[in-house]
Structures are given as C-alpha cells and as structure tokens.
Short mmCIF file of C-alpha atoms in Angstrom, two decimals:
data_model
loop_
_atom_site.label_atom_id
_atom_site.label_comp_id
_atom_site.label_asym_id
_atom_site.label_seq_id
_atom_site.Cartn_x
_atom_site.Cartn_y
_atom_site.Cartn_z
CA GLY E 1 88.60 96.86 110.21
CA ILE E 2 89.00 98.92 107.03
CA ALA E 3 85.30 98.58 106.26
CA LEU E 4 84.45 99.88 109.74
CA LEU E 5 86.77 102.87 109.31
CA ILE E 6 85.18 103.71 105.97
CA LYS E 7 81.72 103.45 107.51
CA LEU E 8 82.68 105.70 110.42
CA LYS E 9 84.22 108.21 108.02
CA ASN E 10 81.02 108.46 106.01
CA THR E 11 78.56 108.72 108.91
CA ASP E 12 77.81 111.72 111.10
CA SER E 13 76.55 109.85 114.17
CA LEU E 14 76.41 106.54 115.98
CA PHE E 15 72.64 106.68 116.47
CA LYS E 16 69.63 108.14 114.70
CA ASN E 17 66.83 110.14 116.29
CA GLU E 18 63.90 109.89 113.87
CA ARG E 19 61.68 108.36 116.54
CA LEU E 20 62.50 111.18 118.95
CA ARG E 21 61.54 113.71 116.29
CA GLU E 22 58.19 111.97 115.81
CA ILE E 23 57.50 112.15 119.55
CA VAL E 24 58.56 115.80 119.83
CA ASN E 25 56.42 116.67 116.81
CA GLU E 26 53.38 115.23 118.54
CA VAL E 27 54.04 116.45 122.08
CA CYS E 28 55.22 119.97 121.23
CA LYS E 29 52.82 120.95 118.46
CA ASP E 30 51.17 123.57 120.72
CA LEU E 31 54.28 124.46 122.72
CA VAL E 32 54.56 128.10 121.65
CA GLN E 33 50.91 128.83 122.46
CA ILE E 34 51.25 127.13 125.86
CA LEU E 35 54.39 129.10 126.72
CA GLU E 36 52.73 132.39 125.84
CA LYS E 37 49.49 131.57 127.62
CA ASP E 38 51.18 130.48 130.84
CA GLU E 39 53.93 133.14 130.68
CA THR E 40 56.51 130.38 130.91
CA TYR E 41 60.10 131.21 130.03
CA LEU E 42 61.98 128.61 128.00
CA ARG E 43 65.43 128.81 126.48
CA LEU E 44 67.02 126.06 124.38
CA GLY E 45 70.78 126.00 123.95
CA ILE E 46 72.23 125.08 120.56
CA VAL E 47 75.62 125.50 118.90
CA GLU E 48 76.07 126.53 115.28
CA TYR E 49 79.02 124.45 114.16
CA GLN E 50 80.05 126.51 111.15
CA THR E 51 80.44 129.69 113.23
CA GLY E 52 81.13 128.07 116.60
CA GLU E 53 78.46 130.34 118.09
CA TYR E 54 76.29 129.41 121.07
CA LYS E 55 72.65 130.45 120.75
CA SER E 56 70.14 130.67 123.58
CA VAL E 57 66.88 130.27 121.67
CA ASP E 58 63.53 131.65 122.76
CA PRO E 59 61.05 129.53 120.77
CA THR E 60 58.33 132.18 121.01
CA ILE E 61 60.12 134.78 118.88
CA SER E 62 59.21 134.98 115.20
CA LYS E 63 62.53 133.62 113.94
CA TYR E 64 62.01 130.26 115.64
CA ARG E 65 58.23 129.87 116.00
CA ASP E 66 58.03 127.57 112.98
CA ARG E 67 61.23 125.71 113.85
CA VAL E 68 60.51 124.71 117.43
CA VAL E 69 60.90 120.99 116.77
CA ASP E 70 64.19 121.55 114.93
CA VAL E 71 65.53 123.60 117.84
CA ILE E 72 64.48 120.99 120.41
CA ILE E 73 66.07 118.17 118.41
CA ALA E 74 69.24 120.21 117.92
CA SER E 75 69.41 120.88 121.66
CA THR E 76 69.42 117.10 122.26
CA SER E 77 71.87 116.22 119.48
CA ILE E 78 75.07 115.26 121.25
CA PRO E 79 77.87 115.33 118.65
CA LEU E 80 78.95 111.90 117.40
CA ALA E 81 76.06 110.24 119.22
CA PHE E 82 73.29 111.93 117.18
CA PRO E 83 73.24 113.70 113.80
CA PRO E 84 73.28 117.50 113.48
CA VAL E 85 70.16 119.47 112.57
CA ARG E 86 69.82 121.81 109.60
CA MET E 87 67.35 124.65 110.06
CA ASN E 88 68.10 126.83 107.07
CA LYS E 89 68.04 125.23 103.64
CA LYS E 90 69.83 128.24 102.12
CA LYS E 91 72.77 127.89 104.51
CA GLU E 92 74.33 124.53 105.20
CA TYR E 93 74.69 125.27 108.89
CA GLN E 94 74.63 122.37 111.34
CA TYR E 95 73.31 122.67 114.87
CA PHE E 96 74.17 120.54 117.88
CA ASP E 97 73.43 120.40 121.60
CA GLY E 98 74.30 123.67 123.36
CA GLY E 99 76.09 121.62 126.02
CA VAL E 100 79.07 121.55 123.67
CA MET E 101 79.81 125.08 124.88
CA ASN E 102 77.44 125.68 127.78
CA MET E 103 76.61 122.55 129.76
CA THR E 104 74.97 124.26 132.73
CA PRO E 105 73.44 127.43 131.28
CA PHE E 106 73.53 129.66 134.33
CA LYS E 107 74.08 132.77 132.22
CA ASP E 108 70.88 132.04 130.29
CA ILE E 109 69.04 131.75 133.60
CA PHE E 110 70.59 134.95 134.90
CA ASP E 111 69.69 136.84 131.75
CA ILE E 112 66.03 135.93 132.26
CA THR E 113 65.45 135.80 135.99
CA ARG E 114 67.90 138.32 137.37
CA GLN E 115 66.71 141.28 135.30
CA PRO E 116 65.00 144.05 137.31
CA ASP E 117 61.65 143.70 135.49
CA PHE E 118 61.50 139.96 136.13
CA GLN E 119 62.57 140.44 139.73
CA LYS E 120 59.84 142.99 140.39
CA LYS E 121 57.19 140.76 138.83
CA TYR E 122 58.07 137.42 140.43
CA ASN E 123 60.46 138.22 143.31
CA LEU E 124 62.39 135.06 142.51
CA GLU E 125 64.95 134.17 145.17
CA SER E 126 66.21 130.69 144.28
CA ILE E 127 67.37 128.95 141.13
CA TYR E 128 67.40 125.16 140.89
CA ALA E 129 69.99 123.56 138.63
CA VAL E 130 68.85 120.03 137.78
CA LEU E 131 71.69 117.82 136.56
CA CYS E 132 71.35 114.47 134.85
CA SER E 133 74.70 113.17 136.09
CA PRO E 134 76.10 112.93 139.61
CA ILE E 135 78.62 115.59 140.57
CA SER E 136 80.79 113.11 142.41
CA ASN E 137 83.16 110.77 140.60
CA ARG E 138 83.24 107.17 141.64
CA GLU E 139 86.50 105.35 142.18
CA SER E 140 86.48 102.74 139.48
CA HIS E 141 88.40 99.48 139.64
CA GLN E 142 87.51 98.67 136.05
CA TYR E 143 90.30 98.47 133.49
CA TYR E 144 89.20 100.52 130.47
CA LYS E 145 90.39 99.10 127.18
CA GLY E 146 87.66 99.58 124.56
CA LEU E 147 87.17 102.91 122.78
CA PHE E 148 83.53 103.02 123.85
CA ASP E 149 84.34 102.38 127.52
CA ILE E 150 87.17 104.93 127.53
CA ALA E 151 84.99 107.56 125.84
CA SER E 152 82.15 106.92 128.28
CA ARG E 153 84.39 107.21 131.34
CA THR E 154 86.04 110.34 129.93
CA LEU E 155 82.65 112.00 129.45
CA ASP E 156 81.60 111.10 132.99
CA ILE E 157 84.68 112.82 134.43
CA LEU E 158 84.50 115.74 132.02
CA CYS E 159 80.83 116.48 132.71
CA LYS E 160 81.39 116.56 136.45
CA GLU E 161 84.23 119.07 136.11
CA ILE E 162 82.22 121.28 133.77
CA TYR E 163 79.26 121.29 136.15
CA LEU E 164 81.49 122.37 139.02
CA ASN E 165 83.16 125.07 136.93
CA ASP E 166 79.78 126.41 135.79
CA LYS E 167 78.57 126.53 139.39
CA GLU E 168 81.72 128.45 140.32
CA VAL E 169 80.90 131.07 137.67
CA PHE E 170 77.38 131.35 139.09
CA ASP E 171 78.72 131.85 142.62
CA ARG E 172 81.25 134.40 141.39
CA THR E 173 78.53 136.38 139.63
CA ASN E 174 76.45 136.35 142.79
CA ALA E 175 79.44 137.55 144.80
CA PHE E 176 80.06 140.48 142.44
CA VAL E 177 76.38 141.48 142.58
CA TRP E 178 76.39 141.26 146.37
CA PHE E 179 79.53 143.43 146.36
CA ARG E 180 77.71 146.00 144.21
CA ASP E 181 74.73 146.12 146.57
CA GLU E 182 76.87 146.52 149.66
CA ILE E 183 79.30 149.09 148.30
CA GLU E 184 76.48 151.25 146.94
CA LYS E 185 74.94 151.32 150.42
CA LYS E 186 78.20 152.47 151.95
CA PHE E 187 79.13 154.96 149.22
CA PRO E 188 75.90 156.34 147.73
CA ASP E 189 77.68 159.51 146.58
CA LYS E 190 80.47 157.71 144.68
CA LYS E 191 78.53 156.67 141.59
CA GLU E 192 81.15 157.82 139.11
CA GLU E 193 83.98 155.96 140.85
CA LEU E 194 81.83 152.85 141.24
CA GLU E 195 80.94 152.96 137.56
CA LYS E 196 84.64 152.68 136.73
CA ILE E 197 84.93 149.64 139.00
CA TYR E 198 81.92 147.99 137.35
CA LYS E 199 83.40 148.57 133.90
CA GLN E 200 86.68 147.03 135.00
CA ILE E 201 84.87 143.97 136.37
CA LEU E 202 83.01 143.66 133.06
CA LYS E 203 86.26 143.92 131.14
CA GLU E 204 88.06 141.32 133.25
CA THR E 205 85.22 138.82 133.81
CA ASP E 206 82.59 139.52 131.12
CA ILE E 207 80.05 139.88 133.95
CA ASP E 208 77.86 142.98 133.85
CA ILE E 209 76.99 143.20 137.53
CA LYS E 210 74.82 146.28 137.08
CA LYS E 211 71.97 144.39 135.45
CA TYR E 212 71.63 141.46 137.86
CA PHE E 213 70.08 140.66 141.22
CA THR E 214 71.48 138.03 143.55
CA SER E 215 69.86 134.65 144.09
CA THR E 216 70.63 131.37 145.75
CA CYS E 217 71.36 128.32 143.62
CA LYS E 218 70.45 124.80 144.64
CA VAL E 219 72.03 122.03 142.59
CA ILE E 220 69.94 118.89 142.25
CA ALA E 221 71.88 115.90 140.96
CA PRO E 222 71.64 112.10 141.24
CA ASP E 223 72.79 111.28 144.75
CA PRO E 224 74.42 107.85 145.19
CA GLU E 225 73.45 107.83 148.87
CA LYS E 226 69.76 107.98 147.92
CA TRP E 227 69.88 105.05 145.49
CA LYS E 228 69.01 102.36 148.02
CA ASP E 229 66.00 104.37 149.20
CA PHE E 230 64.95 104.63 145.57
CA LEU E 231 65.25 100.85 145.10
CA GLU E 232 62.80 100.38 147.95
CA SER E 233 60.36 103.03 146.72
CA ASP E 234 57.25 102.74 144.57
CA LEU E 235 59.03 104.53 141.72
CA TYR E 236 61.62 101.83 141.05
CA PRO E 237 60.60 100.00 137.84
CA ASP E 238 60.66 96.24 137.32
CA GLY E 239 62.26 95.35 140.64
CA PRO E 240 65.98 94.94 141.38
CA GLN E 241 68.25 94.60 138.36
CA GLU E 242 70.64 92.30 140.16
CA SER E 243 70.88 90.45 143.44
CA MET E 244 72.39 92.17 146.44
CA LYS E 245 75.97 91.27 147.28
CA LYS E 246 77.54 91.10 150.70
CA GLY E 247 78.85 94.50 151.69
CA ASP E 248 76.67 96.36 149.20
CA ASN E 249 75.67 99.83 150.25
CA SER E 250 73.74 102.54 148.46
CA GLU E 251 76.78 104.05 146.76
CA LYS E 252 78.11 100.72 145.44
CA LEU E 253 74.70 99.80 144.07
CA PHE E 254 74.37 103.21 142.44
CA TRP E 255 77.60 102.98 140.49
CA ARG E 256 76.79 99.46 139.32
CA GLN E 257 73.24 100.25 138.24
CA PHE E 258 73.23 103.91 137.17
CA PRO E 259 73.90 104.40 133.44
CA SER E 260 77.13 105.95 132.22
CA THR E 261 77.02 108.78 129.68
CA LEU E 262 76.94 106.58 126.58
CA THR E 263 75.07 103.55 127.88
CA LYS E 264 72.31 101.99 125.79
CA ASP E 265 71.00 99.61 128.46
CA PRO E 266 67.22 100.32 128.47
CA LYS E 267 66.73 99.11 132.06
CA LYS E 268 69.46 101.39 133.38
CA LEU E 269 68.14 104.33 131.37
CA MET E 270 64.60 103.77 132.65
CA ALA E 271 65.88 103.45 136.21
CA ALA E 272 67.75 106.76 135.84
CA TYR E 273 64.56 108.40 134.58
CA HIS E 274 62.55 107.19 137.57
CA PHE E 275 65.38 108.10 139.94
CA GLY E 276 65.07 111.68 138.70
CA MET E 277 61.39 111.60 139.61
CA PHE E 278 62.27 110.14 143.01
CA MET E 279 64.82 112.90 143.69
CA ALA E 280 62.34 115.59 142.61
CA ARG E 281 59.69 114.16 144.92
CA GLU E 282 62.14 114.11 147.82
CA ILE E 283 63.09 117.73 147.24
CA LEU E 284 59.65 119.16 146.53
CA LYS E 285 57.58 117.27 149.09
CA PRO E 286 56.25 119.38 151.97
CA LYS E 287 58.53 119.54 154.96
CA LYS E 288 57.27 117.87 158.11
CA GLN E 289 56.24 120.24 160.84
CA PRO E 290 58.26 119.87 164.06
#
C-alpha cells in the first residue's frame, strides 16, 4: 500500500500517450496547410495550469503553427489520466484538455460562426454539438466501492450536468440576441437607450449580444434507444459482446455495453467509436420523401 502511494505521488498520470503522439504526428503533418486551403475553421481548447487560463487555439496563427501536435495532444490530455504537455521550454507551463474549464465550447463556436463577416459569407443557421457521452443518466443498481469505479461514475454524472449547463448558456445567448433583434425593430430611434441595456447585459452575463447572430443548436449524443438498432447494423464490430437476456431492451443493453468515462475495455471503446459513426449516419442521411 505504501509503495503504491509513493508511486502515485511521483507520477503525473495513470496512462501514457506516446503512441497517440506518433499517430497525430503522422496524420496531422499537413494539417495547417489543409485548413488554410479548405478555409476550415478549427479551434482546440487547452488549459494552462500555472495560470488557470483557458485558451482557444487557432493552429494556423504563427504562434502555434509549429506546435500543432503539442496543442492537439494537450487538448486530449485529461488530467490524471494522461500527462500534461509542455510547449515552451523557457517556461515550465503545463497544458491539459480544455474540457477542464470548457467542456462544450459553445463560446468558441459563437466567436467564429456568429460574427457578421462569417454570417455574410456562409449564412450559417445551425450549429451541431457532438457529444461523446449520453446526456441522460442511467439508474444504476451497482454498489460502487472501488476508487476507480467511484471516480468513473462521478465523471459520468458530472459530464452530463456540465453539458446541460453549457447548452443552457448557449440558449441564453441566443435569447439575448433574439431580444436585441426584436427590440431594435420596435425602437429604431432608441439606440442610445438600447446601448445602455446591452452594456448592462454584458456586465451581468459576460455576453456581448451586439456582436452575435442567432442560430439553432442541435445536440448529438449517444442515444440509448438507438443502441439495439446499432447492434443490428453493419457498423457493429465483432458481433454481440454478450448474449441477450430476457427482458433486455435497447436502453438496458446500452448501459451494459457502452463504456464509462474511464473504461479501458477495447471492445467497448471500439463499439462506442462505431456507434458514433452510426449516429452520424442516421442524422446526416437524406430524408425520405413523403
């Protein structure tokens, strides 16, 4: 027990990610050029632990062009699970996954897509938020006694609440922007008074409603009710993981077979990956004509 405590004290993570870095190095070697050529907008969220500051990184700007792999790895480095990333040898700053502070980065999306110039160019109306975890909590009859199980269950519950809170902020921002549009139509000659209202909203909510356009937001998350359809689809890998039990429905199967936040089961992780592809196909496939 003492040896384990000493080991935990002297390590910065449970797992290592050298193999991931090798893959990212290979796959993303031309990423900046591709982003610029295709006019694709990408932001990577990281947290600087020494300052506690959240950074939304554009990998195409000069400061980060030569550190793209470092930024990507940092954006995947969940604290405790994976080690931090150092990007500046002169400063011993450590960088972790931006989800520590900003799990669903709606503000980052707003700052790109809701600006007037972007709106004029692309006329974007909808934003899709793709979540890796379901936004519904299962009722669990398991008794949690190990630290790992308790931590995993805690993260499952915590992530769901953060997702919902982030979505609420998105909806509130949309509501304020809609309010701005409507009130300016009704009172076009009250610009000075409206400016005071906008400043007060900014002061109270940190939302600058003058610089945004409204949009709809569609949240895409693993849906337990779709799991059985996925099991019967061509995307399900390696066949069923376990035999069906009497009374099993899609939701029960989902919670037994879908990985929890800290799971290391490769079959469950691969199934979750393919389930994401299944959900995307269901959402993006052409609608049948009546």
